[in-house]
Amino acid sequence: EPEVTQTPSHQVTQMGQEVILRCVPISNHLYFYWYRQILGQKVEFLVSFYNNEISEKSEIFDDQFSVERPDGSNFTLKIRSTKLEDSAMYFCASRDTGTVLYFGAGTRLSVL
Amino acid sequence: KNEVEQSPQNLTAQEGEFITINCSYSVGISALHWLQQHPGGGIVSLFMLSSGKKKHGRLIATINIQEKHSSLHITASHPRDSAVYICAVEKTSYDKVIFGPGTSLSVIP
């Protein structure tokens, strides 16, 4: 069965460093998302992406965050200058028209 | 006030029991999702519905749009059903999906 793939599974970085979280959505899906979950808290929406542009973003998704779909298969989330409070599990998801969301296994980001 | 509320927050059941998890929301929606988050953290979509009722195996999801309420039922519960069950709403089709706080279910043999 097709699946959403995220790499790395765990990323450790120093505060102030840039990180790129990578996702390969399911082929032929049209809608792409990043969510995050701080330990012990609920899942929070970050951004949705469709037709090569951001369709909606949350208040969390400030100028430090950016997304890209550079080559038609990868979907990346970049955090320019990480803060301690960016430590969380980051989930990528994709979907096709009329379908449920398909989630990757997540990347655990630890900012030291 | 949270846009999506769930009850109960925590639930412990004996194997074989019928389980109901409730979700209420305060905004207009295009669809409602039920998801399962495993102890390891992975998230799996169970249902997406905008009206009526859906069934998959031992799981049944219902929604009442007028009352802004949905329920997830699990029949003949099993220890492998132990997980966090999350209700999430989609206000505009294919954009932001707002997650509820989740219901932690533990099914005891």
mmCIF file of C-alpha atoms in Angstrom:
data_model
loop_
_atom_site.group_PDB
_atom_site.id
_atom_site.type_symbol
_atom_site.label_atom_id
_atom_site.label_comp_id
_atom_site.label_asym_id
_atom_site.label_seq_id
_atom_site.Cartn_x
_atom_site.Cartn_y
_atom_site.Cartn_z
ATOM 1 C CA GLU A 1 0.000 0.000 0.000
ATOM 2 C CA PRO A 2 1.341 3.480 -0.837
ATOM 3 C CA GLU A 3 2.621 5.452 2.113
ATOM 4 C CA VAL A 4 3.920 8.873 3.068
ATOM 5 C CA THR A 5 7.621 8.720 3.899
ATOM 6 C CA GLN A 6 9.367 11.140 6.233
ATOM 7 C CA THR A 7 13.068 11.549 6.875
ATOM 8 C CA PRO A 8 14.844 11.681 9.187
ATOM 9 C CA SER A 9 12.916 9.943 11.936
ATOM 10 C CA HIS A 10 14.806 11.945 14.550
ATOM 11 C CA GLN A 11 16.660 15.220 14.089
ATOM 12 C CA VAL A 12 18.743 16.815 16.807
ATOM 13 C CA THR A 13 19.905 20.384 16.289
ATOM 14 C CA GLN A 14 21.321 23.321 18.156
ATOM 15 C CA MET A 15 19.187 26.374 18.791
ATOM 16 C CA GLY A 16 19.574 28.870 15.977
ATOM 17 C CA GLN A 17 20.440 26.269 13.355
ATOM 18 C CA GLU A 18 18.430 25.665 10.211
ATOM 19 C CA VAL A 19 16.702 22.319 9.726
ATOM 20 C CA ILE A 20 14.960 20.773 6.759
ATOM 21 C CA LEU A 21 12.403 18.043 7.311
ATOM 22 C CA ARG A 22 11.681 15.929 4.286
ATOM 23 C CA CYS A 23 8.570 14.156 3.134
ATOM 24 C CA VAL A 24 7.648 12.098 0.104
ATOM 25 C CA PRO A 25 3.854 12.208 -0.221
ATOM 26 C CA ILE A 26 1.843 9.520 -1.948
ATOM 27 C CA SER A 27 2.248 9.741 -5.680
ATOM 28 C CA ASN A 28 -0.654 11.473 -7.458
ATOM 29 C CA HIS A 29 -1.933 13.123 -4.294
ATOM 30 C CA LEU A 30 -2.747 16.777 -4.755
ATOM 31 C CA TYR A 31 -2.900 18.240 -1.251
ATOM 32 C CA PHE A 32 -0.005 18.353 1.180
ATOM 33 C CA TYR A 33 0.235 19.329 4.832
ATOM 34 C CA TRP A 34 2.569 19.773 7.749
ATOM 35 C CA TYR A 35 1.364 19.317 11.311
ATOM 36 C CA ARG A 36 3.244 19.297 14.571
ATOM 37 C CA GLN A 37 2.638 17.785 17.985
ATOM 38 C CA ILE A 38 4.471 19.045 21.033
ATOM 39 C CA LEU A 39 4.934 16.261 23.567
ATOM 40 C CA GLY A 40 1.747 15.695 25.532
ATOM 41 C CA GLN A 41 -0.275 18.149 23.466
ATOM 42 C CA LYS A 42 -2.701 17.887 20.591
ATOM 43 C CA VAL A 43 -1.782 17.888 16.921
ATOM 44 C CA GLU A 44 -1.574 21.408 15.465
ATOM 45 C CA PHE A 45 -1.967 22.477 11.861
ATOM 46 C CA LEU A 46 0.990 24.324 10.351
ATOM 47 C CA VAL A 47 0.406 24.670 6.623
ATOM 48 C CA SER A 48 -1.475 23.303 3.635
ATOM 49 C CA PHE A 49 -0.063 23.296 0.107
ATOM 50 C CA TYR A 50 -1.841 22.837 -3.199
ATOM 51 C CA ASN A 51 -0.993 23.572 -6.808
ATOM 52 C CA ASN A 52 2.538 24.589 -5.853
ATOM 53 C CA GLU A 53 1.544 27.227 -3.371
ATOM 54 C CA ILE A 54 0.508 27.611 0.236
ATOM 55 C CA SER A 55 -3.278 27.482 0.513
ATOM 56 C CA GLU A 56 -3.497 28.141 4.245
ATOM 57 C CA LYS A 57 -1.135 28.590 7.164
ATOM 58 C CA SER A 58 -1.532 28.893 10.910
ATOM 59 C CA GLU A 59 -0.262 31.576 13.270
ATOM 60 C CA ILE A 60 2.552 29.187 14.205
ATOM 61 C CA PHE A 61 3.847 29.230 10.621
ATOM 62 C CA ASP A 62 5.732 32.506 10.819
ATOM 63 C CA ASP A 63 8.617 33.841 8.738
ATOM 64 C CA GLN A 64 10.947 31.249 10.220
ATOM 65 C CA PHE A 65 9.055 28.483 8.428
ATOM 66 C CA SER A 66 8.888 27.719 4.727
ATOM 67 C CA VAL A 67 7.721 24.844 2.564
ATOM 68 C CA GLU A 68 8.775 23.692 -0.860
ATOM 69 C CA ARG A 69 7.906 21.023 -3.372
ATOM 70 C CA PRO A 70 11.028 21.331 -5.473
ATOM 71 C CA ASP A 71 10.839 18.334 -7.772
ATOM 72 C CA GLY A 72 7.277 17.040 -7.877
ATOM 73 C CA SER A 73 7.910 14.281 -5.350
ATOM 74 C CA ASN A 74 9.532 15.754 -2.231
ATOM 75 C CA PHE A 75 7.742 18.139 0.114
ATOM 76 C CA THR A 76 9.995 19.891 2.602
ATOM 77 C CA LEU A 77 9.548 21.992 5.711
ATOM 78 C CA LYS A 78 12.389 24.355 6.564
ATOM 79 C CA ILE A 79 12.851 26.081 9.887
ATOM 80 C CA ARG A 80 15.431 28.833 9.427
ATOM 81 C CA SER A 81 16.558 29.489 12.978
ATOM 82 C CA THR A 82 15.292 26.877 15.395
ATOM 83 C CA LYS A 83 14.091 27.744 18.882
ATOM 84 C CA LEU A 84 13.746 25.474 21.890
ATOM 85 C CA GLU A 85 9.972 25.646 21.520
ATOM 86 C CA ASP A 86 10.200 24.153 18.016
ATOM 87 C CA SER A 87 10.956 20.792 19.622
ATOM 88 C CA ALA A 88 8.077 18.555 18.590
ATOM 89 C CA MET A 89 7.005 15.697 16.361
ATOM 90 C CA TYR A 90 6.397 16.977 12.850
ATOM 91 C CA PHE A 91 3.959 15.062 10.667
ATOM 92 C CA CYS A 92 3.601 15.344 6.920
ATOM 93 C CA ALA A 93 0.289 14.333 5.359
ATOM 94 C CA SER A 94 -1.132 14.106 1.872
ATOM 95 C CA ARG A 95 -4.492 13.401 0.308
ATOM 96 C CA ASP A 96 -6.255 13.187 -2.999
ATOM 97 C CA THR A 97 -9.634 14.694 -3.843
ATOM 98 C CA GLY A 98 -12.316 13.221 -1.590
ATOM 99 C CA THR A 99 -9.979 11.038 0.451
ATOM 100 C CA VAL A 100 -8.861 10.876 4.044
ATOM 101 C CA LEU A 101 -5.508 12.237 5.168
ATOM 102 C CA TYR A 102 -2.513 9.917 4.924
ATOM 103 C CA PHE A 103 0.177 10.637 7.493
ATOM 104 C CA GLY A 104 3.856 9.894 7.563
ATOM 105 C CA ALA A 105 5.433 8.345 10.653
ATOM 106 C CA GLY A 106 6.752 11.742 11.737
ATOM 107 C CA THR A 107 10.092 13.386 12.423
ATOM 108 C CA ARG A 108 10.976 14.038 16.025
ATOM 109 C CA LEU A 109 12.822 17.361 16.196
ATOM 110 C CA SER A 110 14.880 18.025 19.294
ATOM 111 C CA VAL A 111 16.306 21.533 19.656
ATOM 112 C CA LEU A 112 19.073 21.813 22.241
ATOM 113 C CA LYS B 1 -13.060 28.097 23.693
ATOM 114 C CA ASN B 2 -11.691 25.165 21.702
ATOM 115 C CA GLU B 3 -13.355 24.646 18.349
ATOM 116 C CA VAL B 4 -13.320 20.866 18.817
ATOM 117 C CA GLU B 5 -14.099 19.160 22.104
ATOM 118 C CA GLN B 6 -14.054 15.463 22.906
ATOM 119 C CA SER B 7 -15.389 13.368 25.743
ATOM 120 C CA PRO B 8 -14.339 11.503 27.666
ATOM 121 C CA GLN B 9 -10.712 12.560 27.910
ATOM 122 C CA ASN B 10 -9.702 9.119 29.158
ATOM 123 C CA LEU B 11 -11.567 5.831 28.946
ATOM 124 C CA THR B 12 -10.815 2.394 30.339
ATOM 125 C CA ALA B 13 -12.908 -0.532 29.171
ATOM 126 C CA GLN B 14 -12.988 -4.267 29.587
ATOM 127 C CA GLU B 15 -12.388 -6.363 26.521
ATOM 128 C CA GLY B 16 -15.637 -6.947 24.676
ATOM 129 C CA GLU B 17 -17.344 -3.763 25.826
ATOM 130 C CA PHE B 18 -19.115 -1.352 23.486
ATOM 131 C CA ILE B 19 -17.317 1.988 23.460
ATOM 132 C CA THR B 20 -18.534 5.450 22.502
ATOM 133 C CA ILE B 21 -16.367 8.524 22.082
ATOM 134 C CA ASN B 22 -18.055 11.857 21.528
ATOM 135 C CA CYS B 23 -16.994 14.922 19.596
ATOM 136 C CA SER B 24 -18.628 18.328 19.467
ATOM 137 C CA TYR B 25 -17.537 21.290 17.416
ATOM 138 C CA SER B 26 -18.487 24.927 17.248
ATOM 139 C CA VAL B 27 -17.744 25.904 13.654
ATOM 140 C CA GLY B 28 -19.269 25.214 10.263
ATOM 141 C CA ILE B 29 -17.493 22.336 8.609
ATOM 142 C CA SER B 30 -17.162 20.660 5.251
ATOM 143 C CA ALA B 31 -16.081 17.320 6.766
ATOM 144 C CA LEU B 32 -15.206 15.630 10.040
ATOM 145 C CA HIS B 33 -12.376 13.163 10.518
ATOM 146 C CA TRP B 34 -11.778 10.433 13.055
ATOM 147 C CA LEU B 35 -8.173 9.361 13.474
ATOM 148 C CA GLN B 36 -6.264 6.928 15.643
ATOM 149 C CA GLN B 37 -2.870 7.688 17.162
ATOM 150 C CA HIS B 38 -0.937 4.645 18.237
ATOM 151 C CA PRO B 39 1.216 4.565 21.376
ATOM 152 C CA GLY B 40 4.256 4.861 19.113
ATOM 153 C CA GLY B 41 2.918 8.144 17.728
ATOM 154 C CA GLY B 42 1.779 7.169 14.237
ATOM 155 C CA ILE B 43 -1.530 8.649 13.043
ATOM 156 C CA VAL B 44 -4.005 6.674 10.954
ATOM 157 C CA SER B 45 -7.197 8.051 9.446
ATOM 158 C CA LEU B 46 -10.268 6.007 10.301
ATOM 159 C CA PHE B 47 -13.133 7.955 8.738
ATOM 160 C CA MET B 48 -13.988 11.136 6.922
ATOM 161 C CA LEU B 49 -17.660 12.009 6.919
ATOM 162 C CA SER B 50 -19.900 14.931 6.167
ATOM 163 C CA SER B 51 -23.272 13.347 6.892
ATOM 164 C CA GLY B 52 -24.906 10.214 8.214
ATOM 165 C CA LYS B 53 -22.953 7.165 9.257
ATOM 166 C CA LYS B 54 -19.980 5.090 8.138
ATOM 167 C CA LYS B 55 -18.916 1.613 9.232
ATOM 168 C CA HIS B 56 -15.635 -0.191 8.873
ATOM 169 C CA GLY B 57 -15.269 -3.502 10.630
ATOM 170 C CA ARG B 58 -15.996 -2.956 14.330
ATOM 171 C CA LEU B 59 -15.867 0.828 14.016
ATOM 172 C CA ILE B 60 -18.881 3.032 13.364
ATOM 173 C CA ALA B 61 -18.854 6.808 13.003
ATOM 174 C CA THR B 62 -21.912 9.024 12.979
ATOM 175 C CA ILE B 63 -22.400 12.726 12.550
ATOM 176 C CA ASN B 64 -25.277 15.105 13.221
ATOM 177 C CA ILE B 65 -24.557 18.299 11.330
ATOM 178 C CA GLN B 66 -27.434 20.259 12.889
ATOM 179 C CA GLU B 67 -26.264 19.461 16.425
ATOM 180 C CA LYS B 68 -22.552 19.786 15.509
ATOM 181 C CA HIS B 69 -21.862 16.423 17.075
ATOM 182 C CA SER B 70 -20.203 13.174 16.057
ATOM 183 C CA SER B 71 -19.671 9.846 17.754
ATOM 184 C CA LEU B 72 -17.210 7.032 17.223
ATOM 185 C CA HIS B 73 -18.351 3.608 18.371
ATOM 186 C CA ILE B 74 -16.225 0.517 18.802
ATOM 187 C CA THR B 75 -18.062 -2.771 19.109
ATOM 188 C CA ALA B 76 -16.547 -5.819 20.844
ATOM 189 C CA SER B 77 -13.504 -3.836 21.984
ATOM 190 C CA HIS B 78 -10.114 -5.524 22.058
ATOM 191 C CA PRO B 79 -6.814 -4.608 23.751
ATOM 192 C CA ARG B 80 -5.359 -3.770 20.332
ATOM 193 C CA ASP B 81 -7.912 -0.933 20.134
ATOM 194 C CA SER B 82 -5.963 0.842 22.890
ATOM 195 C CA ALA B 83 -4.880 4.158 21.387
ATOM 196 C CA VAL B 84 -5.738 7.846 21.317
ATOM 197 C CA TYR B 85 -8.778 8.589 19.159
ATOM 198 C CA ILE B 86 -8.887 12.045 17.670
ATOM 199 C CA CYS B 87 -11.751 13.986 16.166
ATOM 200 C CA ALA B 88 -10.773 16.674 13.673
ATOM 201 C CA VAL B 89 -12.822 19.096 11.594
ATOM 202 C CA GLU B 90 -12.221 20.577 8.195
ATOM 203 C CA LYS B 91 -13.774 24.016 7.799
ATOM 204 C CA THR B 92 -12.962 24.571 4.138
ATOM 205 C CA SER B 93 -12.467 21.619 1.881
ATOM 206 C CA TYR B 94 -8.850 20.457 1.694
ATOM 207 C CA ASP B 95 -7.419 23.230 3.833
ATOM 208 C CA LYS B 96 -6.787 23.393 7.560
ATOM 209 C CA VAL B 97 -7.967 20.406 9.608
ATOM 210 C CA ILE B 98 -8.389 21.347 13.280
ATOM 211 C CA PHE B 99 -7.638 18.551 15.711
ATOM 212 C CA GLY B 100 -9.443 17.897 18.943
ATOM 213 C CA PRO B 101 -7.589 16.998 22.132
ATOM 214 C CA GLY B 102 -8.069 13.252 21.720
ATOM 215 C CA THR B 103 -9.565 10.503 23.869
ATOM 216 C CA SER B 104 -7.132 8.042 25.353
ATOM 217 C CA LEU B 105 -8.653 4.543 25.300
ATOM 218 C CA SER B 106 -7.285 1.613 27.213
ATOM 219 C CA VAL B 107 -8.934 -1.789 26.739
ATOM 220 C CA ILE B 108 -8.074 -4.292 29.441
ATOM 221 C CA PRO B 109 -8.136 -8.052 28.761
#
